[in-house]
GROMACS .gro file of C-alpha atoms in nm:
model
  314
    1MET     CA    1   0.006   0.017  -0.061
    2THR     CA    2   0.126   0.316  -0.113
    3ILE     CA    3   0.035   0.601   0.188
    4SER     CA    4   0.026   0.967   0.080
    5MET     CA    5   0.092   1.250   0.331
    6SER     CA    6  -0.151   1.476   0.106
    7SER     CA    7  -0.362   1.695   0.373
    8VAL     CA    8  -0.772   1.728   0.401
    9ASP     CA    9  -0.835   1.987   0.134
   10HIS     CA   10  -1.177   2.094   0.325
   11ALA     CA   11  -1.302   2.338   0.053
   12ASN     CA   12  -1.230   2.073  -0.243
   13ASP     CA   13  -1.266   1.657  -0.127
   14LEU     CA   14  -1.568   1.501  -0.258
   15LEU     CA   15  -1.627   1.329   0.066
   16VAL     CA   16  -1.918   1.080  -0.038
   17ILE     CA   17  -2.150   0.933   0.198
   18THR     CA   18  -2.342   0.607   0.159
   19CYS     CA   19  -2.732   0.515   0.327
   20ALA     CA   20  -2.656   0.903   0.413
   21SER     CA   21  -3.048   0.934   0.555
   22GLY     CA   22  -2.967   0.610   0.818
   23LYS     CA   23  -2.846   0.626   1.166
   24GLN     CA   24  -2.486   0.630   1.173
   25ALA     CA   25  -2.420   0.895   0.900
   26SER     CA   26  -2.748   1.130   1.079
   27ALA     CA   27  -2.455   1.099   1.318
   28LEU     CA   28  -2.185   1.148   1.169
   29LEU     CA   29  -2.358   1.494   0.951
   30PRO     CA   30  -2.392   1.697   1.222
   31CYS     CA   31  -2.032   1.643   1.303
   32ILE     CA   32  -1.820   1.710   0.970
   33VAL     CA   33  -2.133   1.949   0.730
   34LYS     CA   34  -1.971   2.276   0.854
   35GLN     CA   35  -1.605   2.144   0.706
   36TRP     CA   36  -1.680   1.944   0.466
   37ARG     CA   37  -1.800   2.176   0.154
   38ARG     CA   38  -1.836   1.922  -0.049
   39LEU     CA   39  -2.052   1.692   0.017
   40ARG     CA   40  -2.289   1.394  -0.203
   41LEU     CA   41  -2.485   1.210   0.019
   42VAL     CA   42  -2.667   0.881  -0.132
   43CYS     CA   43  -2.993   0.699  -0.042
   44HIS     CA   44  -3.200   0.524  -0.139
   45SER     CA   45  -3.582   0.616  -0.073
   46PRO     CA   46  -3.774   0.948  -0.179
   47ALA     CA   47  -3.801   1.003   0.146
   48SER     CA   48  -3.542   1.028   0.271
   49GLU     CA   49  -3.342   1.241  -0.088
   50GLU     CA   50  -3.643   1.476   0.013
   51ARG     CA   51  -3.543   1.515   0.391
   52LEU     CA   52  -3.181   1.533   0.286
   53LYS     CA   53  -3.188   1.807   0.054
   54LYS     CA   54  -3.440   2.036   0.292
   55GLU     CA   55  -3.194   1.927   0.623
   56TYR     CA   56  -2.858   1.963   0.418
   57PRO     CA   57  -2.951   2.234   0.057
   58GLU     CA   58  -2.599   2.266  -0.056
   59ALA     CA   59  -2.512   1.915  -0.029
   60GLU     CA   60  -2.568   1.711  -0.329
   61VAL     CA   61  -2.810   1.405  -0.293
   62ILE     CA   62  -2.831   1.076  -0.500
   63ARG     CA   63  -3.101   0.837  -0.531
   64THR     CA   64  -3.001   0.482  -0.563
   65ASP     CA   65  -2.973   0.127  -0.569
   66LEU     CA   66  -2.638  -0.002  -0.434
   67GLY     CA   67  -2.698  -0.330  -0.550
   68LEU     CA   68  -2.744  -0.245  -0.906
   69PRO     CA   69  -2.385  -0.301  -1.050
   70GLY     CA   70  -2.315   0.050  -1.247
   71GLU     CA   71  -2.399   0.293  -1.023
   72PRO     CA   72  -2.088   0.269  -0.763
   73GLU     CA   73  -1.890   0.435  -1.041
   74ARG     CA   74  -2.169   0.651  -1.033
   75ILE     CA   75  -2.156   0.719  -0.709
   76LEU     CA   76  -1.776   0.817  -0.674
   77LYS     CA   77  -1.719   1.004  -1.001
   78ASP     CA   78  -1.433   1.279  -0.924
   79ALA     CA   79  -1.451   1.175  -0.529
   80ALA     CA   80  -1.163   1.161  -0.301
   81VAL     CA   81  -1.325   1.040   0.018
   82ILE     CA   82  -1.630   0.720   0.066
   83TYR     CA   83  -1.733   0.636   0.457
   84HIS     CA   84  -1.960   0.321   0.310
   85VAL     CA   85  -2.250   0.300   0.524
   86GLU     CA   86  -2.407  -0.057   0.331
   87PRO     CA   87  -2.813  -0.112   0.454
   88PRO     CA   88  -2.820  -0.436   0.733
   89PHE     CA   89  -2.926  -0.740   0.642
   90ALA     CA   90  -2.936  -0.644   0.264
   91HIS     CA   91  -2.917  -0.892  -0.064
   92ARG     CA   92  -2.600  -0.953  -0.193
   93GLN     CA   93  -2.424  -0.740   0.050
   94ALA     CA   94  -2.025  -0.880   0.019
   95VAL     CA   95  -2.150  -0.814  -0.306
   96MET     CA   96  -2.223  -0.460  -0.339
   97GLY     CA   97  -1.870  -0.401  -0.084
   98PHE     CA   98  -1.675  -0.607  -0.359
   99ASN     CA   99  -1.860  -0.358  -0.636
  100MET     CA  100  -1.812   0.017  -0.457
  101ILE     CA  101  -1.446  -0.110  -0.392
  102ASP     CA  102  -1.386  -0.143  -0.713
  103ALA     CA  103  -1.530   0.122  -0.844
  104ALA     CA  104  -1.308   0.345  -0.622
  105ARG     CA  105  -0.996   0.167  -0.715
  106LYS     CA  106  -1.041   0.278  -1.056
  107VAL     CA  107  -1.124   0.676  -0.932
  108ALA     CA  108  -0.800   0.562  -0.715
  109LYS     CA  109  -0.650   0.479  -1.097
  110GLU     CA  110  -0.764   0.821  -1.242
  111GLY     CA  111  -0.601   1.045  -0.968
  112THR     CA  112  -0.858   1.170  -0.741
  113PHE     CA  113  -0.982   0.930  -0.469
  114LYS     CA  114  -0.747   0.947  -0.115
  115HIS     CA  115  -0.919   0.707   0.140
  116PHE     CA  116  -1.219   0.459   0.180
  117VAL     CA  117  -1.392   0.410   0.524
  118TYR     CA  118  -1.601   0.154   0.570
  119ALA     CA  119  -1.837   0.120   0.844
  120SER     CA  120  -1.832  -0.305   0.906
  121VAL     CA  121  -1.932  -0.424   1.291
  122LEU     CA  122  -1.789  -0.574   1.567
  123ASN     CA  123  -1.612  -0.869   1.614
  124THR     CA  124  -1.635  -0.997   1.216
  125GLN     CA  125  -1.464  -1.317   1.265
  126LEU     CA  126  -1.818  -1.395   1.426
  127ARG     CA  127  -1.843  -1.586   1.133
  128LYS     CA  128  -2.153  -1.792   1.190
  129MET     CA  129  -2.346  -1.491   1.170
  130ILE     CA  130  -2.413  -1.414   0.884
  131HIS     CA  131  -2.371  -1.080   0.875
  132HIS     CA  132  -2.106  -1.048   0.990
  133ASP     CA  133  -1.946  -1.312   0.770
  134GLN     CA  134  -2.014  -1.098   0.487
  135ARG     CA  135  -1.880  -0.784   0.623
  136LEU     CA  136  -1.506  -1.026   0.710
  137GLN     CA  137  -1.562  -1.095   0.311
  138VAL     CA  138  -1.558  -0.659   0.244
  139GLU     CA  139  -1.310  -0.616   0.534
  140GLU     CA  140  -1.052  -0.897   0.330
  141TYR     CA  141  -1.147  -0.708  -0.038
  142LEU     CA  142  -1.047  -0.402   0.093
  143MET     CA  143  -0.706  -0.455   0.307
  144GLU     CA  144  -0.655  -0.631   0.003
  145SER     CA  145  -0.741  -0.346  -0.304
  146GLU     CA  146  -0.416  -0.114  -0.180
  147LEU     CA  147  -0.682   0.152  -0.139
  148ASN     CA  148  -0.567   0.316   0.162
  149TYR     CA  149  -0.830   0.245   0.410
  150THR     CA  150  -0.994   0.255   0.768
  151ILE     CA  151  -1.245   0.000   0.885
  152LEU     CA  152  -1.425   0.107   1.177
  153GLN     CA  153  -1.657  -0.222   1.321
  154SER     CA  154  -1.933  -0.066   1.513
  155THR     CA  155  -2.099  -0.315   1.850
  156HIS     CA  156  -2.484  -0.297   1.948
  157PHE     CA  157  -2.634   0.040   1.943
  158MET     CA  158  -2.756   0.187   2.250
  159PHE     CA  159  -3.085   0.380   2.003
  160LEU     CA  160  -3.255   0.004   2.033
  161PHE     CA  161  -3.393   0.056   2.321
  162PRO     CA  162  -3.678   0.171   2.310
  163VAL     CA  163  -3.651   0.448   2.585
  164ALA     CA  164  -4.005   0.592   2.500
  165PRO     CA  165  -4.187   0.349   2.488
  166MET     CA  166  -4.027   0.231   2.852
  167LEU     CA  167  -4.165   0.601   2.887
  168ALA     CA  168  -4.533   0.645   2.802
  169GLN     CA  169  -4.661   0.308   2.935
  170GLU     CA  170  -4.818   0.320   3.274
  171ASN     CA  171  -4.715  -0.084   3.338
  172PRO     CA  172  -4.397  -0.087   3.073
  173VAL     CA  173  -4.280  -0.429   2.931
  174TYR     CA  174  -3.960  -0.511   2.761
  175MET     CA  175  -4.048  -0.767   2.553
  176ALA     CA  176  -3.617  -0.874   2.472
  177ASN     CA  177  -3.516  -1.034   2.145
  178TRP     CA  178  -3.284  -1.309   2.317
  179ASN     CA  179  -3.180  -1.386   2.608
  180PRO     CA  180  -3.162  -1.111   2.872
  181ASN     CA  181  -2.923  -1.289   3.119
  182VAL     CA  182  -2.640  -1.259   2.771
  183PRO     CA  183  -2.448  -0.947   2.838
  184PHE     CA  184  -2.413  -0.721   2.547
  185SER     CA  185  -2.132  -0.422   2.500
  186PHE     CA  186  -2.275  -0.074   2.368
  187LEU     CA  187  -2.211   0.178   2.092
  188ALA     CA  188  -2.379   0.573   2.142
  189LEU     CA  189  -2.386   0.708   1.776
  190SER     CA  190  -2.268   0.994   1.969
  191ASP     CA  191  -1.934   0.847   1.986
  192LEU     CA  192  -1.970   0.703   1.604
  193GLY     CA  193  -2.009   1.038   1.451
  194GLU     CA  194  -1.707   1.167   1.666
  195VAL     CA  195  -1.490   0.893   1.567
  196GLY     CA  196  -1.616   0.896   1.222
  197SER     CA  197  -1.511   1.305   1.230
  198LYS     CA  198  -1.159   1.210   1.339
  199VAL     CA  199  -1.104   0.969   1.100
  200LEU     CA  200  -1.261   1.139   0.785
  201ASN     CA  201  -1.067   1.515   0.935
  202GLU     CA  202  -0.721   1.338   1.014
  203ARG     CA  203  -0.702   1.088   0.722
  204GLU     CA  204  -0.371   0.951   0.720
  205LYS     CA  205  -0.337   0.893   1.044
  206HIS     CA  206  -0.554   0.618   1.061
  207TYR     CA  207  -0.480   0.447   0.692
  208ALA     CA  208  -0.522   0.069   0.721
  209ALA     CA  209  -0.672   0.045   1.089
  210GLN     CA  210  -0.903  -0.138   1.207
  211TYR     CA  211  -1.137   0.027   1.488
  212PRO     CA  212  -1.294  -0.144   1.724
  213LEU     CA  213  -1.609   0.091   1.798
  214VAL     CA  214  -1.792   0.033   2.201
  215SER     CA  215  -1.909   0.305   2.434
  216ASP     CA  216  -1.986   0.060   2.760
  217GLY     CA  217  -2.124  -0.238   2.833
  218PRO     CA  218  -2.119  -0.585   2.880
  219LEU     CA  219  -2.455  -0.574   3.002
  220ASN     CA  220  -2.779  -0.776   3.028
  221TYR     CA  221  -3.072  -0.668   2.960
  222HIS     CA  222  -3.155  -0.726   3.298
  223GLN     CA  223  -2.905  -0.492   3.418
  224ILE     CA  224  -3.065  -0.248   3.145
  225CYS     CA  225  -3.405  -0.220   3.282
  226GLY     CA  226  -3.326  -0.265   3.634
  227MET     CA  227  -3.100   0.124   3.553
  228VAL     CA  228  -3.414   0.245   3.311
  229SER     CA  229  -3.646   0.148   3.585
  230GLN     CA  230  -3.529   0.360   3.807
  231GLU     CA  231  -3.456   0.670   3.599
  232ILE     CA  232  -3.786   0.647   3.539
  233GLY     CA  233  -3.961   0.594   3.926
  234LYS     CA  234  -4.195   0.278   3.719
  235GLN     CA  235  -4.050  -0.081   3.708
  236ILE     CA  236  -3.985  -0.249   3.385
  237GLN     CA  237  -4.121  -0.585   3.322
  238LEU     CA  238  -3.886  -0.832   3.127
  239LYS     CA  239  -4.030  -1.069   2.872
  240GLN     CA  240  -3.863  -1.288   2.610
  241LYS     CA  241  -4.064  -1.286   2.288
  242THR     CA  242  -4.016  -1.626   2.133
  243TYR     CA  243  -3.793  -1.740   1.879
  244GLU     CA  244  -3.986  -1.699   1.619
  245GLU     CA  245  -4.178  -1.367   1.696
  246SER     CA  246  -3.816  -1.232   1.744
  247VAL     CA  247  -3.783  -1.318   1.372
  248GLU     CA  248  -4.057  -1.197   1.240
  249GLY     CA  249  -4.020  -0.868   1.414
  250PHE     CA  250  -3.665  -0.801   1.277
  251LEU     CA  251  -3.784  -0.840   0.938
  252MET     CA  252  -4.068  -0.629   0.981
  253ARG     CA  253  -3.909  -0.361   1.114
  254LEU     CA  254  -3.578  -0.380   0.862
  255PHE     CA  255  -3.817  -0.430   0.544
  256GLY     CA  256  -4.134  -0.366   0.692
  257SER     CA  257  -4.232  -0.663   0.511
  258LEU     CA  258  -4.209  -1.082   0.568
  259ASP     CA  259  -4.179  -1.165   0.167
  260VAL     CA  260  -3.861  -1.099   0.157
  261ASP     CA  261  -3.503  -1.301  -0.015
  262ALA     CA  262  -3.403  -1.588   0.199
  263GLU     CA  263  -3.058  -1.475   0.220
  264SER     CA  264  -3.166  -1.204   0.351
  265ILE     CA  265  -3.420  -1.413   0.650
  266ASP     CA  266  -3.126  -1.633   0.725
  267ALA     CA  267  -2.910  -1.375   0.833
  268VAL     CA  268  -3.202  -1.252   1.057
  269GLU     CA  269  -3.223  -1.585   1.168
  270ARG     CA  270  -2.896  -1.632   1.201
  271ILE     CA  271  -2.804  -1.337   1.415
  272LEU     CA  272  -3.110  -1.382   1.633
  273LEU     CA  273  -2.967  -1.733   1.784
  274TYR     CA  274  -2.654  -1.611   1.825
  275TYR     CA  275  -2.736  -1.315   1.967
  276ASN     CA  276  -2.988  -1.548   2.220
  277ARG     CA  277  -2.614  -1.773   2.321
  278HIS     CA  278  -2.326  -1.526   2.320
  279GLY     CA  279  -2.380  -1.181   2.282
  280LEU     CA  280  -2.165  -0.934   2.145
  281ILE     CA  281  -1.883  -0.854   2.358
  282GLY     CA  282  -1.619  -0.600   2.269
  283SER     CA  283  -1.355  -0.341   2.497
  284SER     CA  284  -1.391   0.068   2.529
  285ASN     CA  285  -1.021   0.143   2.500
  286VAL     CA  286  -1.001   0.229   2.137
  287CYS     CA  287  -1.321   0.406   2.192
  288GLU     CA  288  -1.182   0.603   2.402
  289TRP     CA  289  -0.802   0.658   2.332
  290LEU     CA  290  -1.002   0.770   1.997
  291LEU     CA  291  -1.211   1.007   2.176
  292GLY     CA  292  -0.994   1.122   2.366
  293LYS     CA  293  -1.215   1.088   2.719
  294LYS     CA  294  -1.427   0.839   2.857
  295PRO     CA  295  -1.669   0.723   2.582
  296THR     CA  296  -2.040   0.738   2.696
  297THR     CA  297  -2.164   0.552   2.917
  298TRP     CA  298  -2.549   0.334   2.924
  299LEU     CA  299  -2.678   0.567   3.205
  300ASP     CA  300  -2.578   0.846   3.038
  301TRP     CA  301  -2.690   0.761   2.632
  302MET     CA  302  -3.110   0.670   2.810
  303ARG     CA  303  -3.051   1.002   3.090
  304GLN     CA  304  -3.024   1.253   2.757
  305GLU     CA  305  -3.317   0.994   2.593
  306ILE     CA  306  -3.583   1.061   2.874
  307ALA     CA  307  -3.460   1.474   2.866
  308GLN     CA  308  -3.511   1.495   2.501
  309ILE     CA  309  -3.813   1.324   2.465
  310LYS     CA  310  -3.977   1.518   2.772
  311GLN     CA  311  -3.888   1.815   2.647
  312GLN     CA  312  -4.057   1.773   2.327
  313HIS     CA  313  -4.413   1.723   2.532
  314GLN     CA  314  -4.366   1.989   2.681
   0.00000   0.00000   0.00000
């Protein structure tokens, strides 16, 4: 790999962000939008396109399907950097990553492309989960691509816990998708946004790096429900869904339908089976080092969420 020492040119470098209306990009964009003058935001739905154009009127917004073979080259035309987020549990996800890397290599040969930031997942070595195995393949392909890259490996996100319904219900019940005794490590989106901004702005310092990102944990859902119960002054009753209920719930949340391709169903089924037995565990040390401070604790995140929800209802 050739590591050039060219500095970031915020005025002229074109930064591409895929899945730009999703949670990860929504945490990143506020951290970078005032510095990066040339943004190309890629989304999938008309609603996302409309929202992004309204929120970021100076940015170029492209609506497309990342799974279409010819689209990566169009997306990366004249780009210097990509922050590549893939749709979760997408059909042929590994191929989607390969195609984007191939397009970046082509642009790099033309002299404009400088940095490929890949939003991956924590512990891609856990290959029993199809979702992780596909990301592992993309990581390997990226490492061998001769591109300058950084891999951000996010764990379980804090925002997935439904704080608002727990506040709204008179007798709150949390329906766990897996064994609530199994511990997980968690990542706050705000921490991910700060880390992503640091990696993009410091560029060369983070070439060829893999960063496992954890804010807090391990914690199991009994501990989490206990913390929330104490904070909201109501005892949360914790129940576990059946496996079939969890699979259907995940598919509906991700795709809005149970009529999806077999590969996506397999990926959801595998991850739920794995989480039910093993969870997902990592260390917060790397995140703390990158942030230069203690990452967000689960308790801090929960209190921020509760404060925001109460403010919205005033």
